[in-house]
Short mmCIF file of C-alpha atoms and ligand atoms in Angstrom, two decimals:
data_model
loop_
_atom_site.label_atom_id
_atom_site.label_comp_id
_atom_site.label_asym_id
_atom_site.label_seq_id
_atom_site.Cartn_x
_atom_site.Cartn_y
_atom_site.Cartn_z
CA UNK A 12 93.92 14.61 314.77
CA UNK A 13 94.81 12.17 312.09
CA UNK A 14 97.53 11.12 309.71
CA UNK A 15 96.59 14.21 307.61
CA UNK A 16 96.07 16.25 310.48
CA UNK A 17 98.93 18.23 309.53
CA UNK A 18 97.78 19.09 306.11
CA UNK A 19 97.56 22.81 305.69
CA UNK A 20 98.94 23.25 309.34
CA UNK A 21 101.66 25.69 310.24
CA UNK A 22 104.23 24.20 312.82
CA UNK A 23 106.88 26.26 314.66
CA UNK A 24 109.66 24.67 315.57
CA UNK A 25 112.02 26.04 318.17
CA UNK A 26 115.79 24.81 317.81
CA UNK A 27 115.41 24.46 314.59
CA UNK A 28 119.09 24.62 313.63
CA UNK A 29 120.02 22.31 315.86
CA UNK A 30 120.41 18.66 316.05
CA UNK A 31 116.69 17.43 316.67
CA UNK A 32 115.18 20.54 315.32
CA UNK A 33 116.52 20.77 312.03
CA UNK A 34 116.15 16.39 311.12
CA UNK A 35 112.11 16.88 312.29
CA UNK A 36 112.27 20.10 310.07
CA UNK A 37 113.25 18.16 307.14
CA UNK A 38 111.34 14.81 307.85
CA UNK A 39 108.13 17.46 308.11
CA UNK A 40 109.15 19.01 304.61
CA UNK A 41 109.02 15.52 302.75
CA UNK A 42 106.79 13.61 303.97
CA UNK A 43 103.80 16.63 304.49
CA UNK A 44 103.20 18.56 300.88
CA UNK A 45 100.89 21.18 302.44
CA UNK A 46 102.82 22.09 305.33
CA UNK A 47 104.32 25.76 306.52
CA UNK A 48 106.97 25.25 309.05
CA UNK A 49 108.95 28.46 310.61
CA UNK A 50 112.07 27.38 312.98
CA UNK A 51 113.43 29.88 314.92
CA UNK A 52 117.37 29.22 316.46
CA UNK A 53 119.95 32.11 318.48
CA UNK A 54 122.62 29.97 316.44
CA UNK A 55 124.66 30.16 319.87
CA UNK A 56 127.94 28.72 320.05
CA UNK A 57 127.87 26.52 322.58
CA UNK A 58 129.16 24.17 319.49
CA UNK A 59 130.28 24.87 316.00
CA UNK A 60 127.69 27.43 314.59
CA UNK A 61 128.92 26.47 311.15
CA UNK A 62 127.15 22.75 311.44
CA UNK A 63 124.11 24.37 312.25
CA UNK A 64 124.74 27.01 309.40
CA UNK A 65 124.87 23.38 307.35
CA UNK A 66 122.04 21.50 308.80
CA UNK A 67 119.55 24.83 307.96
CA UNK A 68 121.22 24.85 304.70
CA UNK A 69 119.46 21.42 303.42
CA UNK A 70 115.70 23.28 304.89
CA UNK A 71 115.79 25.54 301.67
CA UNK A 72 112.26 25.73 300.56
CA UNK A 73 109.22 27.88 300.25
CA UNK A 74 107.40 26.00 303.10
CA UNK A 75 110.07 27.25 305.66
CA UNK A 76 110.73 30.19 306.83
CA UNK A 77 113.84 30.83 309.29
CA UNK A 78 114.19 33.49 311.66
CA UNK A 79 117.51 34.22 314.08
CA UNK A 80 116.64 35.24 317.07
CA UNK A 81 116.03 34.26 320.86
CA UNK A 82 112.93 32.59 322.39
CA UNK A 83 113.68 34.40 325.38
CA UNK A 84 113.71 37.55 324.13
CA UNK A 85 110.41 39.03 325.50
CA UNK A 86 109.94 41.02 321.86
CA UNK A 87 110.58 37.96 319.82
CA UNK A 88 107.37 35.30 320.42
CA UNK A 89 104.77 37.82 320.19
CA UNK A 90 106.02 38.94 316.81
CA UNK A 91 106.15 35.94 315.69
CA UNK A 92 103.02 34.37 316.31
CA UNK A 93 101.23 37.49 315.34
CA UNK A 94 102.93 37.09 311.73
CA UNK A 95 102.95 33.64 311.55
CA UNK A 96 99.91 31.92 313.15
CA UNK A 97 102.00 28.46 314.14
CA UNK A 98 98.69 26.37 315.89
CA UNK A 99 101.07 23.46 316.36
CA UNK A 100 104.96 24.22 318.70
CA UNK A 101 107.43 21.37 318.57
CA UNK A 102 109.55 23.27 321.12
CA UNK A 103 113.36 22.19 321.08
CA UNK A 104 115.42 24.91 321.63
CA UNK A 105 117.30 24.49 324.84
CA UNK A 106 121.17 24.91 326.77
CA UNK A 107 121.79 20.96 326.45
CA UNK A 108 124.45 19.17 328.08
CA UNK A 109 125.38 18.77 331.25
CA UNK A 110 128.99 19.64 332.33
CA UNK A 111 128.68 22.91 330.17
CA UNK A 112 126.54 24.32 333.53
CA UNK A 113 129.12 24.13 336.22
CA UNK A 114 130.36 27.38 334.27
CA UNK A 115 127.56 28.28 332.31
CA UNK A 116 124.86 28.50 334.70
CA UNK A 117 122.90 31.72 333.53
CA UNK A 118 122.71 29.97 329.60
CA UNK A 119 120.21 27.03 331.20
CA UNK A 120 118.25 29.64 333.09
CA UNK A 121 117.77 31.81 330.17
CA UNK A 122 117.00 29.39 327.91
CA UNK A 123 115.42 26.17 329.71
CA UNK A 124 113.23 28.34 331.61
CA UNK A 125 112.67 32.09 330.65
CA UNK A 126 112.62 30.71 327.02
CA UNK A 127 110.19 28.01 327.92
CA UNK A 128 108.08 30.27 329.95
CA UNK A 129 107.89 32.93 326.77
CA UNK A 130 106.86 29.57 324.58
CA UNK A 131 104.05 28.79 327.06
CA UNK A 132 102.60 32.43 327.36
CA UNK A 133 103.01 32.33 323.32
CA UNK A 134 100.60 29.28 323.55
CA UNK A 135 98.42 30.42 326.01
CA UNK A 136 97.85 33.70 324.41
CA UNK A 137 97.34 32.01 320.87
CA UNK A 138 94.95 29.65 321.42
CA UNK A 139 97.93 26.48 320.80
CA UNK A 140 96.41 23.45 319.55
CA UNK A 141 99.68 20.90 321.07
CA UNK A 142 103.02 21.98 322.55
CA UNK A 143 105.52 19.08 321.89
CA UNK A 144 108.33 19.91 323.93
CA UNK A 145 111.90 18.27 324.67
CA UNK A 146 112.54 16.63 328.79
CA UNK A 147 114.90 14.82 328.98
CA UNK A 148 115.98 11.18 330.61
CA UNK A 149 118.03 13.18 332.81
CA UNK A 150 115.22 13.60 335.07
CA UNK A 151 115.68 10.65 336.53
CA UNK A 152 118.73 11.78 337.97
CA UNK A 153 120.51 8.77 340.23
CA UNK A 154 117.65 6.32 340.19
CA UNK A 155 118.38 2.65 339.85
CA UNK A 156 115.08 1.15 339.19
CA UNK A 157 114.88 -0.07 335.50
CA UNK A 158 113.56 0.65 332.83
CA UNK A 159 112.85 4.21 333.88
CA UNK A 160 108.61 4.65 333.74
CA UNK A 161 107.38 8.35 333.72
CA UNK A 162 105.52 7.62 337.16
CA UNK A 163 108.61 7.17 338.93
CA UNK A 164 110.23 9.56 341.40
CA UNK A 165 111.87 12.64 339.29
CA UNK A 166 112.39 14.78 342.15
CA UNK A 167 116.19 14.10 342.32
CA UNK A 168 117.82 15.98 339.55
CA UNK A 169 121.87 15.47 339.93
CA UNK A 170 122.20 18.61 337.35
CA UNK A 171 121.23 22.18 336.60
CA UNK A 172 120.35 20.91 333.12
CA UNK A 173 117.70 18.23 334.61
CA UNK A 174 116.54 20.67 337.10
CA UNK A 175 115.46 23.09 334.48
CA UNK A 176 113.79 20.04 332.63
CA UNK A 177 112.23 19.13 335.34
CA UNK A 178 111.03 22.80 336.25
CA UNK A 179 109.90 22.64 332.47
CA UNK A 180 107.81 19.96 333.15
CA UNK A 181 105.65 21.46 336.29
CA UNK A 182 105.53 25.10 334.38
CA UNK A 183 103.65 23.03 331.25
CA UNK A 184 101.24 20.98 334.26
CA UNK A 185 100.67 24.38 335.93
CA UNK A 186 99.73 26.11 332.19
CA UNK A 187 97.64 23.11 331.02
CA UNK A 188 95.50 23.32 334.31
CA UNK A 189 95.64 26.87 334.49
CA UNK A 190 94.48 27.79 330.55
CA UNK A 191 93.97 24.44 329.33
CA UNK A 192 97.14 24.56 326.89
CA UNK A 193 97.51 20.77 325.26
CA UNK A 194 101.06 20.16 325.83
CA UNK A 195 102.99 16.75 326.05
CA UNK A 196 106.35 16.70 327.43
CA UNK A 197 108.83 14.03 325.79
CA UNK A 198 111.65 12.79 328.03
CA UNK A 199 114.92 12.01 325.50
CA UNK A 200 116.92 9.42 325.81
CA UNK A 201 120.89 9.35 324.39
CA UNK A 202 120.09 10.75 320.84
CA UNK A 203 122.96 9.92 317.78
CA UNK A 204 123.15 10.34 314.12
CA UNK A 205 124.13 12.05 311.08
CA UNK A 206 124.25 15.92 311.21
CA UNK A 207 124.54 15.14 315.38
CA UNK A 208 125.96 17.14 318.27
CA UNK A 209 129.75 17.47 318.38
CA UNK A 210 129.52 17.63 322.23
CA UNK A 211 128.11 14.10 322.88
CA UNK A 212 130.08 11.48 323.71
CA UNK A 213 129.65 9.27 320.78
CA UNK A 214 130.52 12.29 318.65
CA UNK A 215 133.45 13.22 320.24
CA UNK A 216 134.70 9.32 320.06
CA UNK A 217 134.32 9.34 316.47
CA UNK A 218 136.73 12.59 316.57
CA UNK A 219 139.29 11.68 318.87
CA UNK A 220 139.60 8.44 317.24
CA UNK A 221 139.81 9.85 313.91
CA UNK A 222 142.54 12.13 315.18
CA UNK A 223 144.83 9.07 316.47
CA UNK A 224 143.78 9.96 320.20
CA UNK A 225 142.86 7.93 322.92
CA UNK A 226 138.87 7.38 324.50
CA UNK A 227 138.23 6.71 328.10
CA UNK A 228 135.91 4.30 328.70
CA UNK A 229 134.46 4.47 332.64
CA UNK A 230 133.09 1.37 334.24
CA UNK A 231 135.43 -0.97 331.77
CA UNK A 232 132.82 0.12 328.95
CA UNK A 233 130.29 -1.72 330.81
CA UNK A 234 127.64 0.99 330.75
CA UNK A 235 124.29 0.42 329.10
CA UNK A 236 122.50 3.44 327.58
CA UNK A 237 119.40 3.71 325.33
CA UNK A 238 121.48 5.32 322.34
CA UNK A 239 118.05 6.07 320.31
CA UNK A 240 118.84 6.96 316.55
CA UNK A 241 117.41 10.21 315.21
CA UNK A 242 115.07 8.83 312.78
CA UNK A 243 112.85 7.10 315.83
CA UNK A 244 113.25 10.24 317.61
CA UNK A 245 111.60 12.16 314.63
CA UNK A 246 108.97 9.64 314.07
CA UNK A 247 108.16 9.61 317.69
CA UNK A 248 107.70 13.41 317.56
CA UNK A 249 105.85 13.59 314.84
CA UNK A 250 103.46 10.93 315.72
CA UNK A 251 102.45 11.97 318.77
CA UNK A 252 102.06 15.80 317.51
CA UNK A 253 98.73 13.94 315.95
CA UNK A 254 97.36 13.06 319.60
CA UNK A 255 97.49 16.66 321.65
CA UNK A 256 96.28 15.12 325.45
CA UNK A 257 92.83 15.40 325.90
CA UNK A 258 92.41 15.07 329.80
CA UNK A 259 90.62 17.47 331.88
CA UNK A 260 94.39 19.17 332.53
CA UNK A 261 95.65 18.54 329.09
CA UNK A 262 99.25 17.84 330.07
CA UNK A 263 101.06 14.30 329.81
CA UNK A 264 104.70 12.88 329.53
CA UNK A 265 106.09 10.57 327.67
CA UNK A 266 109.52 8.78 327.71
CA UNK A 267 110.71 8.55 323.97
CA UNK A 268 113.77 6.40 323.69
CA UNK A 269 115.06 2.71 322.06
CA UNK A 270 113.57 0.68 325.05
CA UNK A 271 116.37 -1.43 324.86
CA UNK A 272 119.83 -0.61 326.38
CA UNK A 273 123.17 -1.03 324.34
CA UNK A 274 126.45 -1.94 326.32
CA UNK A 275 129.07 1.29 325.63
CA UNK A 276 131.87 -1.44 324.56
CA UNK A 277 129.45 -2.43 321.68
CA UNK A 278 128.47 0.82 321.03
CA UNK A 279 132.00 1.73 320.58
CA UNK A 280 132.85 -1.47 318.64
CA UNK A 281 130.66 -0.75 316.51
CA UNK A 282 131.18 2.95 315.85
CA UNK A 283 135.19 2.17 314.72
CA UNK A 284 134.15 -0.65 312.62
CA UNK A 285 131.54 1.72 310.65
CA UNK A 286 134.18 4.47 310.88
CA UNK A 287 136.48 2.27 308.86
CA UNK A 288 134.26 1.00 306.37
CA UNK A 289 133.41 4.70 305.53
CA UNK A 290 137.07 5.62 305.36
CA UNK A 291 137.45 7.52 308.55
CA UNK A 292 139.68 5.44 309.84
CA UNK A 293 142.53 2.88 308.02
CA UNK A 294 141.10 -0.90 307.77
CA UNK A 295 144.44 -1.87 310.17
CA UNK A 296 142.59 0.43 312.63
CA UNK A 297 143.68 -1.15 316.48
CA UNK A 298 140.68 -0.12 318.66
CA UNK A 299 142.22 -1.58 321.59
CA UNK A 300 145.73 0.67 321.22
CA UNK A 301 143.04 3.89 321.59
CA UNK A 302 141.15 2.69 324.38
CA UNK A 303 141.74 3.55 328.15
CA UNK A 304 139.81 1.42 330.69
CA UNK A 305 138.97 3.09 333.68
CA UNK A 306 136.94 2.46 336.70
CA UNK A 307 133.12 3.84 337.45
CA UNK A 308 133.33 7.65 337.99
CA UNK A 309 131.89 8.82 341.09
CA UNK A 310 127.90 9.73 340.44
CA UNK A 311 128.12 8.00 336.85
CA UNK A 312 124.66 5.36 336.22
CA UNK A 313 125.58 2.22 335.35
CA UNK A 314 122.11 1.87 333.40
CA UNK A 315 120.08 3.90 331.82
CA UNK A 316 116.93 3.19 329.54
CA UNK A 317 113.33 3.90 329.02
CA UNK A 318 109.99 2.00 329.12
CA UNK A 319 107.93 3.65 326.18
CA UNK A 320 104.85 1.48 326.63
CA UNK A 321 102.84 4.68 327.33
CA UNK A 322 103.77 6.36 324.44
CA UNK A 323 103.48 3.33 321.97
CA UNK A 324 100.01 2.71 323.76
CA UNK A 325 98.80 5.96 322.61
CA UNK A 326 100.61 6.39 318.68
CA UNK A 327 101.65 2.89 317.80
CA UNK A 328 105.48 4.23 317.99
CA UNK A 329 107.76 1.20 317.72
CA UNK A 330 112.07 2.53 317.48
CA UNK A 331 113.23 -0.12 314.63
CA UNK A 332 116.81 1.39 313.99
CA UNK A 333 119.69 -0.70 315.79
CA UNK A 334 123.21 0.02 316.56
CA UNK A 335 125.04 -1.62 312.80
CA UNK A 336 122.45 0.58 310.77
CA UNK A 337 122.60 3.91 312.78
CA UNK A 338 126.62 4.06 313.47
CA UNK A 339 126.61 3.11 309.88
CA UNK A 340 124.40 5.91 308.47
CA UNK A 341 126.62 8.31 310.83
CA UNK A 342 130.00 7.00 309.73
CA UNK A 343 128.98 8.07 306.12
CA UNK A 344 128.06 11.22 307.76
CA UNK A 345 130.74 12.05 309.42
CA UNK A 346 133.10 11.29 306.72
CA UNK A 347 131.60 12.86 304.11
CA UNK A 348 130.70 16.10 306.49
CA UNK A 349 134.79 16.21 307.86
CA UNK A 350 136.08 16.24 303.66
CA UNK A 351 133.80 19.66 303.41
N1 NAD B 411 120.21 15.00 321.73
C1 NAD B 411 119.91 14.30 322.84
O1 NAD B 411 120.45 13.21 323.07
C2 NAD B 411 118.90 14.84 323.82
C3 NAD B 411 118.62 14.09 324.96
C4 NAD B 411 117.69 14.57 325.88
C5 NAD B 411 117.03 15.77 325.64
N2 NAD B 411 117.33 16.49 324.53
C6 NAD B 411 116.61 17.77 324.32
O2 NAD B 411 116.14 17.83 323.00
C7 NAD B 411 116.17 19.18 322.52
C8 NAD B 411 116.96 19.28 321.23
O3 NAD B 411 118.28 18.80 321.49
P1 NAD B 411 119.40 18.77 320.38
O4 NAD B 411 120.21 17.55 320.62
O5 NAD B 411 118.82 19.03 319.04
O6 NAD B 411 120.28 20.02 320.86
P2 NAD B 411 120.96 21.18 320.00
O7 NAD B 411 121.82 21.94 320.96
O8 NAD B 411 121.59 20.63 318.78
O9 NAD B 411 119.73 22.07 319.56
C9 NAD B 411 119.17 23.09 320.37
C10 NAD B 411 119.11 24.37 319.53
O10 NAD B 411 118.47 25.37 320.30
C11 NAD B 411 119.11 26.60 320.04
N3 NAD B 411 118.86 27.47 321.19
C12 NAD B 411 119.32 27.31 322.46
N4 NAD B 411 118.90 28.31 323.23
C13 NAD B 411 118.11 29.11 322.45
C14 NAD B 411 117.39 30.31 322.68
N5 NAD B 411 117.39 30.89 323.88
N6 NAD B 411 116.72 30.87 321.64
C15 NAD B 411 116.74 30.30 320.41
N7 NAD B 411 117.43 29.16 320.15
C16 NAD B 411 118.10 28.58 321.15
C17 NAD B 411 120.57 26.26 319.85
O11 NAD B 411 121.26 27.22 319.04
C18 NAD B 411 120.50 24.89 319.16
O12 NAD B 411 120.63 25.00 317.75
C19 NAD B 411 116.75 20.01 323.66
O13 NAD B 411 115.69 20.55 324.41
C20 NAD B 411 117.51 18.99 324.49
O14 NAD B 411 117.61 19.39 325.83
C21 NAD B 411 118.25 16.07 323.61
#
């Protein structure tokens, strides 16, 4: 496919109400006039259904169409590709996070893998051109070797969440060689930005501070992450949803990401400095006063980030967006988004 390989396509995009979901929705909308995108979301609230409630809000237009309901629903998939058609699934509807699963077990199963196995019989039974769909860097699990490459070891997963990426993963290989579905896995790195996920740590920093309370900051702050700002993430998807695999088992994963860790104290830094200049926080702001030091937590990774060389190799994808100019274009966000 190219660059107007979309034209006249209709996309469905699972999640579409959430964080990911929704900012691909809208990027879709402008830059692709003849497009017909239908996002589907259960509007759970495993956070705030209100913010997603806001993020669908700025989708208003004839070339989407929104339905509620649950991908794994057996009814729900079949119905809708029979109305709708989609030949292209950017599927990002998932139970995200990580600590959530210690009591919340069932959620991950239900919607990491029933869901994802009702997506791939969707695509199998209509004829799919690409599945995009969401991994995660959590695969990984403990490993130390740096950057992380998608040939190395992911048989390790330290959490329910990565296990059902993971299991994601072999269900799309097993489908692709199976029924010859295209489908290209992306693994995520640390995702941030406006209209982002209350539960992450960057976005709960931003409200504790703003609420005069106190972060913790493990290792000292001296943590290194691959905090990859939502724009790249969308371009990424959206580039590579030109270039379905075509291999003799049409599966392939990619590592989508910044390429180039940030240190957490920086990160941080950075994040109260923007917060002030938007007027989240008062210009005499002490960062210092609302920061507690504390040492490694057991099974934390001191490092984490990704080598996209394979993906760039095949779509050109370059992330451009550093720290001052995404925690800025948050910070306006967030402050704008809290006065509501
Ligand atoms: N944000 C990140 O940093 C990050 C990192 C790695 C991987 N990912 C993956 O990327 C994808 C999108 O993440 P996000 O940050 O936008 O998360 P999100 O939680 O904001 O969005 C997921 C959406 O899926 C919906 N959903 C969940 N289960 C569903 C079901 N059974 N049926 C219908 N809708 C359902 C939720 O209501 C939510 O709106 C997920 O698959 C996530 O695991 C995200």
């Amino acid at each position: 496919m190219t660059e107007s390989g979309l034209k006249g396509k209709t996309i469905l995009i699972t999640g579409a109400a959430g964080f990911i979901g929704a900012a691909l929705a809208y990027r879709l909308l402008q830059q692709e006039p003849e497009i017909r995108i239908i996002g589907i979301d259960n509007l759970n609230d495993y956070y705030d259904p209100a913010l997603k409630e806001a993020r669908l809000s700025r989708l208003k237009d004839d070339r989407f169409a929104f339905i509620k309901a649950d991908i794994a629903d057996p009814e729900t998939l079949p119905a809708l590709f029979a109305q709708y058609h989609p030949q292209l699934v950017i599927h990002l509807a998932a139970q995200a996070g990580v600590r959530y699963s210690i009591d919340h077990p069932e959620a991950y199963i239900q919607s990491n893998i029933v869901g994802f196995f009702r997506i791939l019989e969707a695509c199998r039974h209509n004829h799919t051109e690409h599945l995009v769909y969401a991994s995660s860097s959590s695969v990984y699990g403990d490993s130390d070797v740096f950057p992380f490459g998608e040939e190395q070891n992911t048989d390790h997963p330290v959490s329910l969440y990565a296990a059902t990426k993971k299991s994601d993963e072999m269900l799309a290989e097993s489908y692709a060689a199976l029924y010859g579905i295209p489908a290209t896995g992306l693994r995520l790195f640390t995702v941030y930005g406006p209209w982002g996920r209350p539960d992450m740590a960057y976005f709960s920093f931003a409200d504790r501070l703003t609420h005069g309370e106190t972060i913790r900051l493990f290792n000292y702050g001296n943590c290194d992450r691959d905090f990859t700002y939502i724009d790249d993430i969308t371009e990424g998807i959206c580039s590579v949803l030109l270039y379905p695999p075509e291999a003799a088992v049409p599966h392939r994963i990619f590592n989508i990401g910044k390429g180039s860790p940030d240190r957490l104290l920086d990160f941080v830094s950075v994040l109260a400095e923007k917060l002030k200049e938007s007027g989240s926080l008062p210009q005499d702001f002490d960062l210092e006063a609302h920061t507690e030091y504390l040492p490694m937590q057991k099974g934390d990774v001191r490092t984490t980030y990704a080598d996209t060389s394979q993906l760039e190799a095949v779509t050109g994808y370059h992330p451009h967006t550093d720290l001052k100019t995404g925690l800025e274009e948050f910070s306006k966000w967030y402050t704008a988004y809290r006065k509501k």
